[in-house]
N, CA and C of each residue as an Amber inpcrd file, in Angstrom:
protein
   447
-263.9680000 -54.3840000  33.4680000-263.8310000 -55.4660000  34.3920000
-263.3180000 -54.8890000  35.7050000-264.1740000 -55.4690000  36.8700000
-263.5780000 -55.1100000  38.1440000-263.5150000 -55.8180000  39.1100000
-262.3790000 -55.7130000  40.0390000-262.2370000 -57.2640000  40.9950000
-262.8740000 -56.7220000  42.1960000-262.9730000 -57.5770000  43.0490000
-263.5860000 -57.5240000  44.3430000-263.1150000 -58.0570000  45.1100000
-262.6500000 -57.2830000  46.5030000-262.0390000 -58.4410000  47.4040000
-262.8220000 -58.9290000  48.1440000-262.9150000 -60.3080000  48.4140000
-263.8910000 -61.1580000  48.9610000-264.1190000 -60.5090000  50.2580000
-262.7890000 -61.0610000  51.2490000-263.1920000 -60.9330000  52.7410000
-263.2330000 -59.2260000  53.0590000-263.1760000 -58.1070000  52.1760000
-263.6330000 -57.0400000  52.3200000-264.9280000 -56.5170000  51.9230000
-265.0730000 -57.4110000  50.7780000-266.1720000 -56.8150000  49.8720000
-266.0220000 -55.3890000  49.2590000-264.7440000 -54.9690000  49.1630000
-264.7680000 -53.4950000  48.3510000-263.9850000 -53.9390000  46.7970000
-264.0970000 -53.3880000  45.8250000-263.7700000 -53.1110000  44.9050000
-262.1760000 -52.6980000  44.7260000-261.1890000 -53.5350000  44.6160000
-259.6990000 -53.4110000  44.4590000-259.3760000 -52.6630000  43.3370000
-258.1000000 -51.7470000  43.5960000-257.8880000 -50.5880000  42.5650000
-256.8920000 -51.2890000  42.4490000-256.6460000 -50.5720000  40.8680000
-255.1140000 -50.8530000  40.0710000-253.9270000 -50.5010000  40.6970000
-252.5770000 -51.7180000  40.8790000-251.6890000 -51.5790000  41.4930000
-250.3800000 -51.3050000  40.4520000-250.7750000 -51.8650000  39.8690000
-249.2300000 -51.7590000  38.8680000-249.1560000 -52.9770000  37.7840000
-248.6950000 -52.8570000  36.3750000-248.4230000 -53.3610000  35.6090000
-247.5870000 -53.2590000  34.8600000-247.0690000 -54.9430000  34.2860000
-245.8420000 -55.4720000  33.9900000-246.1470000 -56.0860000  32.5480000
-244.9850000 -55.9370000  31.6140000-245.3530000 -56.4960000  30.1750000
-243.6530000 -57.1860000  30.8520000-243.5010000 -58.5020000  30.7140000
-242.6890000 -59.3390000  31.0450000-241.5050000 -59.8070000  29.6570000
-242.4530000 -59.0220000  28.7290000-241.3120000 -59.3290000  26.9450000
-241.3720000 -60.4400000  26.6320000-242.0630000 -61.2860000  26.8710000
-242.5980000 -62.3720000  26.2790000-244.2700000 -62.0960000  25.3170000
-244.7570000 -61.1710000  25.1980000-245.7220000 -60.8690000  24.3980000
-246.8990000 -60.8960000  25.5200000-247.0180000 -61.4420000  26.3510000
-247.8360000 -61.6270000  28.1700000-248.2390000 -60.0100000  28.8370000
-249.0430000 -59.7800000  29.3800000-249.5710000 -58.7450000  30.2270000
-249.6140000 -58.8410000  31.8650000-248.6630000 -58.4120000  33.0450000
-249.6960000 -59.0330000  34.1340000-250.0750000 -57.6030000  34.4820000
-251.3300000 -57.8150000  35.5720000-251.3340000 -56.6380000  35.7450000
-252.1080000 -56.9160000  37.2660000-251.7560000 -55.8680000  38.4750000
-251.6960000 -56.6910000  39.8900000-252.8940000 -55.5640000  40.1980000
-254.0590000 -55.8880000  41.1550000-255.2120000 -55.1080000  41.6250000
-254.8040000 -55.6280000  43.1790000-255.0630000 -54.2510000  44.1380000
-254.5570000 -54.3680000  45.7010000-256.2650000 -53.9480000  46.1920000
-256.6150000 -54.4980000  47.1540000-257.5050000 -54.0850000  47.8090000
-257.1860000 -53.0650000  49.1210000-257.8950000 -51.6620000  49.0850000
-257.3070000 -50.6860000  49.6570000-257.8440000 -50.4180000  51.3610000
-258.2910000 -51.8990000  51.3720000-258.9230000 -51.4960000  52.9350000
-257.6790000 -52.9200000  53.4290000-257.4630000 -54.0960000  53.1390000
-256.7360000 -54.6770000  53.6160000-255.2520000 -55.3840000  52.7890000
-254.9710000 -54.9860000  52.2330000-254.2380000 -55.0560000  51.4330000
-254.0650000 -56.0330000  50.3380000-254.5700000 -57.0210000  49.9560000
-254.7240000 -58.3510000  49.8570000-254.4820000 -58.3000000  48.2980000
-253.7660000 -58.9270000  47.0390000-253.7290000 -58.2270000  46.1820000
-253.8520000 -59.4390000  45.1730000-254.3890000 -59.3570000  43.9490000
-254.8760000 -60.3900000  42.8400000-253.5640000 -59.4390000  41.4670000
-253.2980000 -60.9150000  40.5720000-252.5910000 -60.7370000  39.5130000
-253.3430000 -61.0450000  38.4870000-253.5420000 -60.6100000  37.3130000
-254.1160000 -61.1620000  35.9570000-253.1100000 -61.1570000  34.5610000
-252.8860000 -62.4490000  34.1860000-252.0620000 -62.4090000  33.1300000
-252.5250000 -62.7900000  32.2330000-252.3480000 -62.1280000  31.1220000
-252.8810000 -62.2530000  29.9080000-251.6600000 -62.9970000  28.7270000
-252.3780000 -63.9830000  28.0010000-251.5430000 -64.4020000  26.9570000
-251.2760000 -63.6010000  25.8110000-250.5230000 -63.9780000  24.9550000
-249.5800000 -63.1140000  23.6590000-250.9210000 -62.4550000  22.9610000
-252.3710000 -63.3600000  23.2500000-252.7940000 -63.4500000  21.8000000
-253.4390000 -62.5200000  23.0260000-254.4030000 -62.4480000  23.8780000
-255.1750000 -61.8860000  24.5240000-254.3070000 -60.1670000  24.4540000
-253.3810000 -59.9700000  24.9640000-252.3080000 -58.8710000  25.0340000
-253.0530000 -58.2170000  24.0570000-252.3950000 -58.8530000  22.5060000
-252.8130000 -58.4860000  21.4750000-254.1890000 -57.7190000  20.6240000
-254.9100000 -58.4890000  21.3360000-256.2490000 -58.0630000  21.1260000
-256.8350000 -57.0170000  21.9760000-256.2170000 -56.9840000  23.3800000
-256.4970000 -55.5000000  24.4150000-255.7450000 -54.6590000  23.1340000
-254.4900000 -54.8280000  22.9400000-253.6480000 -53.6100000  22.4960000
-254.3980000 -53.0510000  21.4640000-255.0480000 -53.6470000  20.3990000
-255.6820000 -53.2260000  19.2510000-257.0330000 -52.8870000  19.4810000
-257.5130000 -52.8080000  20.3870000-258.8740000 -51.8580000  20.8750000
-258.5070000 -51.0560000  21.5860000-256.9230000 -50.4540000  21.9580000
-257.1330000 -48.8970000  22.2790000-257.1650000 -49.3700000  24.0210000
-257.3880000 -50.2610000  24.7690000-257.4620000 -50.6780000  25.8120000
-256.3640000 -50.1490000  26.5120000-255.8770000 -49.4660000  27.4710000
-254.8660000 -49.0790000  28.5480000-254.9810000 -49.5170000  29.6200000
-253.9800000 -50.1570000  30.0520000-254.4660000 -51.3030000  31.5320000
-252.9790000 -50.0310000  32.3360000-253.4900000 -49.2620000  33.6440000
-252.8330000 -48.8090000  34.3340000-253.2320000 -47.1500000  34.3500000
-254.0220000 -46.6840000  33.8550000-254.4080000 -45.1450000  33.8730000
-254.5520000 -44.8150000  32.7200000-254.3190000 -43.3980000  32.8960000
-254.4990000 -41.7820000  31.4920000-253.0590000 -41.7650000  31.9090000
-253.1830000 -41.9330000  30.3020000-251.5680000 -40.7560000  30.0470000
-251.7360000 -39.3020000  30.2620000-253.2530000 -39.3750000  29.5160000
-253.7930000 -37.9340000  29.0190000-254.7830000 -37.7570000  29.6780000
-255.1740000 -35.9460000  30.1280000-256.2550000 -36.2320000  30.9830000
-257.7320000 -36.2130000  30.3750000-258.7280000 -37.0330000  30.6570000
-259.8770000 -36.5900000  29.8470000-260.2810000 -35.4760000  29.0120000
-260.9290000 -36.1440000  28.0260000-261.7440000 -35.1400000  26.7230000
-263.0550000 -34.9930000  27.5950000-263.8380000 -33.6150000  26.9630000
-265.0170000 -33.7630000  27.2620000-266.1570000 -34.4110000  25.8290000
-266.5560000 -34.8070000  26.5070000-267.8820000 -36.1190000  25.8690000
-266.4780000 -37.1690000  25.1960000-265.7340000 -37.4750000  25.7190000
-264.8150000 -38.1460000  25.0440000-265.5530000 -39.9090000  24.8760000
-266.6490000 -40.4410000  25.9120000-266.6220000 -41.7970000  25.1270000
-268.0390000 -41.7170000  24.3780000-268.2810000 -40.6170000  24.7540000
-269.5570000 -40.2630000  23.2040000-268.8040000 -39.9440000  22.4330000
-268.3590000 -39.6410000  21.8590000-267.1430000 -39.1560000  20.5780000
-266.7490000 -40.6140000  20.3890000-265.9790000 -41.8700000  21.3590000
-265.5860000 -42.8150000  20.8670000-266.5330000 -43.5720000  20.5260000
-267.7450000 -43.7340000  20.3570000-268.7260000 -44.5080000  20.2220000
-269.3350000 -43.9430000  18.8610000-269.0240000 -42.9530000  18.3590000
-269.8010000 -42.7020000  17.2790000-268.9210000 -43.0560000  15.8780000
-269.3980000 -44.1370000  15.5070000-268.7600000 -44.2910000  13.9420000
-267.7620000 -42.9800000  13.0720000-269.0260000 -42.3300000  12.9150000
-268.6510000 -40.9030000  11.5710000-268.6530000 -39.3430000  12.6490000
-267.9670000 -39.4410000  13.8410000-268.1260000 -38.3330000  14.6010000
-266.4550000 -37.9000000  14.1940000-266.7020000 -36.6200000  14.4020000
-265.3720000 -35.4930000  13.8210000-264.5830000 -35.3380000  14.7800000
-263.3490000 -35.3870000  14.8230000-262.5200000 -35.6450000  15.9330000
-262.4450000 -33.6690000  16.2640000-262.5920000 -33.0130000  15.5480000
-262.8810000 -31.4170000  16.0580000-263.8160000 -30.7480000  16.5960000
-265.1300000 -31.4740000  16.6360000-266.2750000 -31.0670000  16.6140000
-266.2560000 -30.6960000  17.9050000-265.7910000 -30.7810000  19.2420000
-265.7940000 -30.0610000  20.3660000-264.5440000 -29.1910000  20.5620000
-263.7720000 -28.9740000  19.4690000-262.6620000 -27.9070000  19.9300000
-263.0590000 -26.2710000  19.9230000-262.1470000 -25.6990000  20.1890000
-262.2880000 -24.4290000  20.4610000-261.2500000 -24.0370000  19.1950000
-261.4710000 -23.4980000  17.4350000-260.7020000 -23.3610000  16.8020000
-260.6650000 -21.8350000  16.6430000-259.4480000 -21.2720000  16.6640000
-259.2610000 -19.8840000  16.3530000-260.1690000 -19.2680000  15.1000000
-261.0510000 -18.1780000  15.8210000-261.7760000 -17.4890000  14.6050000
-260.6680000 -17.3110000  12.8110000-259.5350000 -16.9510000  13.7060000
-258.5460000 -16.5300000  12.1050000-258.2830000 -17.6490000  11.6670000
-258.0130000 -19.0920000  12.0600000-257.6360000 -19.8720000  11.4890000
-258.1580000 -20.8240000  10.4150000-259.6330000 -20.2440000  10.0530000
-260.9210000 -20.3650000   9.0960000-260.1960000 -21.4000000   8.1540000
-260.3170000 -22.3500000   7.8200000-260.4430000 -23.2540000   6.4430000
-260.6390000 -22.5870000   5.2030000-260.3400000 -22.2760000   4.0380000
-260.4700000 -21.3070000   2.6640000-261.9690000 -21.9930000   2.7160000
-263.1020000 -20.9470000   2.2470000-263.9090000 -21.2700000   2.0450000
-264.7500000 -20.8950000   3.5220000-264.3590000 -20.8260000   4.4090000
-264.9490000 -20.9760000   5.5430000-265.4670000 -19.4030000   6.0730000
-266.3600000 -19.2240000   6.5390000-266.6800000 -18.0520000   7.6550000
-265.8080000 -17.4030000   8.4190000-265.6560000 -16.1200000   8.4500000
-265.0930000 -15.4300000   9.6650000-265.4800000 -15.0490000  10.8050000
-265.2760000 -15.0450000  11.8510000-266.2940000 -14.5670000  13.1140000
-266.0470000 -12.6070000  12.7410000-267.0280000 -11.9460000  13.0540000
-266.4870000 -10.8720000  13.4730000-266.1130000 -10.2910000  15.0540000
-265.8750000  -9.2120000  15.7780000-265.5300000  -9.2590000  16.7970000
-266.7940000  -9.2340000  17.7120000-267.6780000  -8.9260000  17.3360000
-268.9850000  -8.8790000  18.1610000-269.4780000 -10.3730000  17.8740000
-269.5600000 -11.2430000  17.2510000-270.0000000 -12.6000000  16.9320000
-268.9820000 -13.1320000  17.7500000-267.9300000 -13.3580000  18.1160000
-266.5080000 -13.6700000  18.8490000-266.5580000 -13.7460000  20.2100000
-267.0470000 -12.2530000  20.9250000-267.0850000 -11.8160000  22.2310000
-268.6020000 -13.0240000  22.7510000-269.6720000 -12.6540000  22.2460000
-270.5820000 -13.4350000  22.2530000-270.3510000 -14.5150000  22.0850000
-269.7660000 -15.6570000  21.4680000-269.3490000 -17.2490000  21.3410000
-268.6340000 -17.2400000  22.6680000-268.0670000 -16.5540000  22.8430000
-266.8990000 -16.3610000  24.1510000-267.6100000 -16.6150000  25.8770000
-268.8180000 -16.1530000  25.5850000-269.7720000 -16.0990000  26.7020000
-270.7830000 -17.6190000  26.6540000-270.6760000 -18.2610000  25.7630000
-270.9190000 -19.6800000  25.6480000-270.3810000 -20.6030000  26.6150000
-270.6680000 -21.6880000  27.4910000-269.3930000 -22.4490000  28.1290000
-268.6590000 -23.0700000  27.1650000-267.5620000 -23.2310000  28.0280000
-266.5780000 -23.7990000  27.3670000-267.0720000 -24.8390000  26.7060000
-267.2340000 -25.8340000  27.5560000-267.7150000 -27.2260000  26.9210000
-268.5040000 -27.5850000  26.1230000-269.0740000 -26.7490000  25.5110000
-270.5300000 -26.9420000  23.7590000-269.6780000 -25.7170000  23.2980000
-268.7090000 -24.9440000  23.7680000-268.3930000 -23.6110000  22.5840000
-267.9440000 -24.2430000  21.4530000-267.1670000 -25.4660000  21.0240000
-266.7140000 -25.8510000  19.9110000-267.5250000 -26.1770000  19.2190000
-268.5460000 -26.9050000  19.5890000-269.7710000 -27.3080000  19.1880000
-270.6580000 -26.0280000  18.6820000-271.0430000 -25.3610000  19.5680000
-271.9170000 -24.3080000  18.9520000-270.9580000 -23.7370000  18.0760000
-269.8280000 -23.2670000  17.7090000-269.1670000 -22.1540000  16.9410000
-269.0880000 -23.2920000  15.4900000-269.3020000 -24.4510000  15.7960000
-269.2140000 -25.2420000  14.2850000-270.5850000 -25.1620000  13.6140000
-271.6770000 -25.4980000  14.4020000-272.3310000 -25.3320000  14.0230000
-273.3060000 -23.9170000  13.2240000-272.5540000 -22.6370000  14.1680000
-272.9780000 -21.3370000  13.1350000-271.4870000 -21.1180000  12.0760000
-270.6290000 -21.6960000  11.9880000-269.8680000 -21.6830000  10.7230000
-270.5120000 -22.5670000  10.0090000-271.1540000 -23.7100000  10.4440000
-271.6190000 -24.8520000   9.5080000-272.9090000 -24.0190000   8.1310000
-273.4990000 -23.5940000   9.4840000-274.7350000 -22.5650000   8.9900000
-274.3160000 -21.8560000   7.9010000-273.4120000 -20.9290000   8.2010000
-272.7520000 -19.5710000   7.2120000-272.2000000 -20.3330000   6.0690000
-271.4420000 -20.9770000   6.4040000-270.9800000 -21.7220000   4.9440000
-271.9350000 -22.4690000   4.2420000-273.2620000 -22.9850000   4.3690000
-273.7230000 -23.5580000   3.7350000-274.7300000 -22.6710000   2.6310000
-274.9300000 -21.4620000   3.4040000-275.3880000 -20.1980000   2.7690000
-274.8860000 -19.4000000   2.0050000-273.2450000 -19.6460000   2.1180000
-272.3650000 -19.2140000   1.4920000-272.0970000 -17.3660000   2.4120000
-272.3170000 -17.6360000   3.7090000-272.8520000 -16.0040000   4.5250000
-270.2720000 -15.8100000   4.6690000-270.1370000 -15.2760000   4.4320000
-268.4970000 -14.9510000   4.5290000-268.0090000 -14.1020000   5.9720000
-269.3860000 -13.6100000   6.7960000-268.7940000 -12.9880000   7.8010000
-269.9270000 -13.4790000   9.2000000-269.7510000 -14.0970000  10.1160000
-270.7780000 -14.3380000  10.9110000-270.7500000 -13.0040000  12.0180000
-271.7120000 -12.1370000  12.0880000-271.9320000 -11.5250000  12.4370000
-273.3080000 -12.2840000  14.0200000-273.6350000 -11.2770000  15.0270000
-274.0430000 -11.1310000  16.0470000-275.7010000 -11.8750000  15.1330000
-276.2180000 -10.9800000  14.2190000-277.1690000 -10.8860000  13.4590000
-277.2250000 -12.7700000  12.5520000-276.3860000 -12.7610000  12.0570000
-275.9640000 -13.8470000  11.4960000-276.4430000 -15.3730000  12.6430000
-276.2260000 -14.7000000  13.8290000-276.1700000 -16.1050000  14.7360000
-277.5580000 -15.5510000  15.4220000-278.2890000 -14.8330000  15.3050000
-279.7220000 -14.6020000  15.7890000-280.5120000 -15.8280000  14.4680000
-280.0900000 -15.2770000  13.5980000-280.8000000 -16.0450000  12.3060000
-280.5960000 -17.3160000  12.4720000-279.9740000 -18.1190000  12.3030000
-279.5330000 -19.7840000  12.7640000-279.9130000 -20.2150000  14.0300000
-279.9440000 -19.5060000  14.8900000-281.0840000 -19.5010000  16.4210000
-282.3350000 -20.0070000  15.5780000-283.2130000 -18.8090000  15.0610000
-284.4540000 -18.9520000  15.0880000-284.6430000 -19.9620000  13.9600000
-283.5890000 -19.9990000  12.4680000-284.1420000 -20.9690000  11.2710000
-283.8650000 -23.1770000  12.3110000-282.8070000 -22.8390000  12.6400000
-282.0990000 -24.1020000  13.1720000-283.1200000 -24.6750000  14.5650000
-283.7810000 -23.5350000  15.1900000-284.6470000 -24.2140000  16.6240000
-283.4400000 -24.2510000  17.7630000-282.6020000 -23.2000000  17.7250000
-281.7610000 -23.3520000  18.9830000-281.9460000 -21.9290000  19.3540000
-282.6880000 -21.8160000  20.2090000-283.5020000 -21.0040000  21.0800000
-282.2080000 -20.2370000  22.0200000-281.8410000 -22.0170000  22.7340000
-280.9160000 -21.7100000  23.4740000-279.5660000 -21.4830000  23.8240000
-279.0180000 -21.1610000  22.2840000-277.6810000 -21.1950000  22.1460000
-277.2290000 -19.9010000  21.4480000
């Protein structure tokens, strides 16, 4: 939801918000070309129902994830699946990088490296492969169709 100030016609940013301890929300939008400023208060029950969808009225605490509202939109998506997890810190059962498979993931961008490095552990473990080697991730290239990774 976004307000608009009339006699400007621009789009008013968030000014500040107040939980009053009565179970109520207000929360004040200023228009930044003339100052002009709108309040919205929400009842106990409305409050309630922002609070339980995760809704934050006033900013980031935290600063963005990457693909973070594709990640929130997906039902059965893995809250790790874009991290960057230490080769040693392997799950029992899981793949090891070696140091040449490592240096190479390393040269990946950042932002799909969690992604790609799950997916050639995904590979190795399902093969039961115990060391992902340079060789190892040529093979899952060509069986998997990722040419480009």
């Amino acid at each position: 939801m976004k307000f608009l100030c009339i006699e400007c016609d621009r789009q008013m940013a968030f000014a500040e918000r107040e939980l009053p301890g009565d179970g109520t929300l207000a929360a004040v939008f200023a228009c930044p070309a003339c100052g002009r400023s709108v309040a919205m208060l929400t009842n106990p029950m409305e409050t309630q129902l922002v609070s339980s969808l995760g809704v934050q009225i006033g900013g980031r605490s935290v600063p963005e994830q990457p693909f973070e509202l594709t990640r929130s939109a997906v039902a059965t998506g893995r809250e790790d699946a874009f991290a960057d997890a230490p080769a040693a810190a392997a799950p029992a059962g899981r793949p090891v990088w070696d140091e040449a498979a490592r240096e190479r993931l390393g040269r990946v961008p950042s932002f799909v490296r969690g992604m790609v490095q799950r997916i050639y552990a995904d590979y190795a473990a399902e093969r039961r492969i115990a060391v992902i080697t340079p060789e190892v991730m040529d093979t899952a290239r060509r069986e998997l169709g990722l040419e480009g990774m």
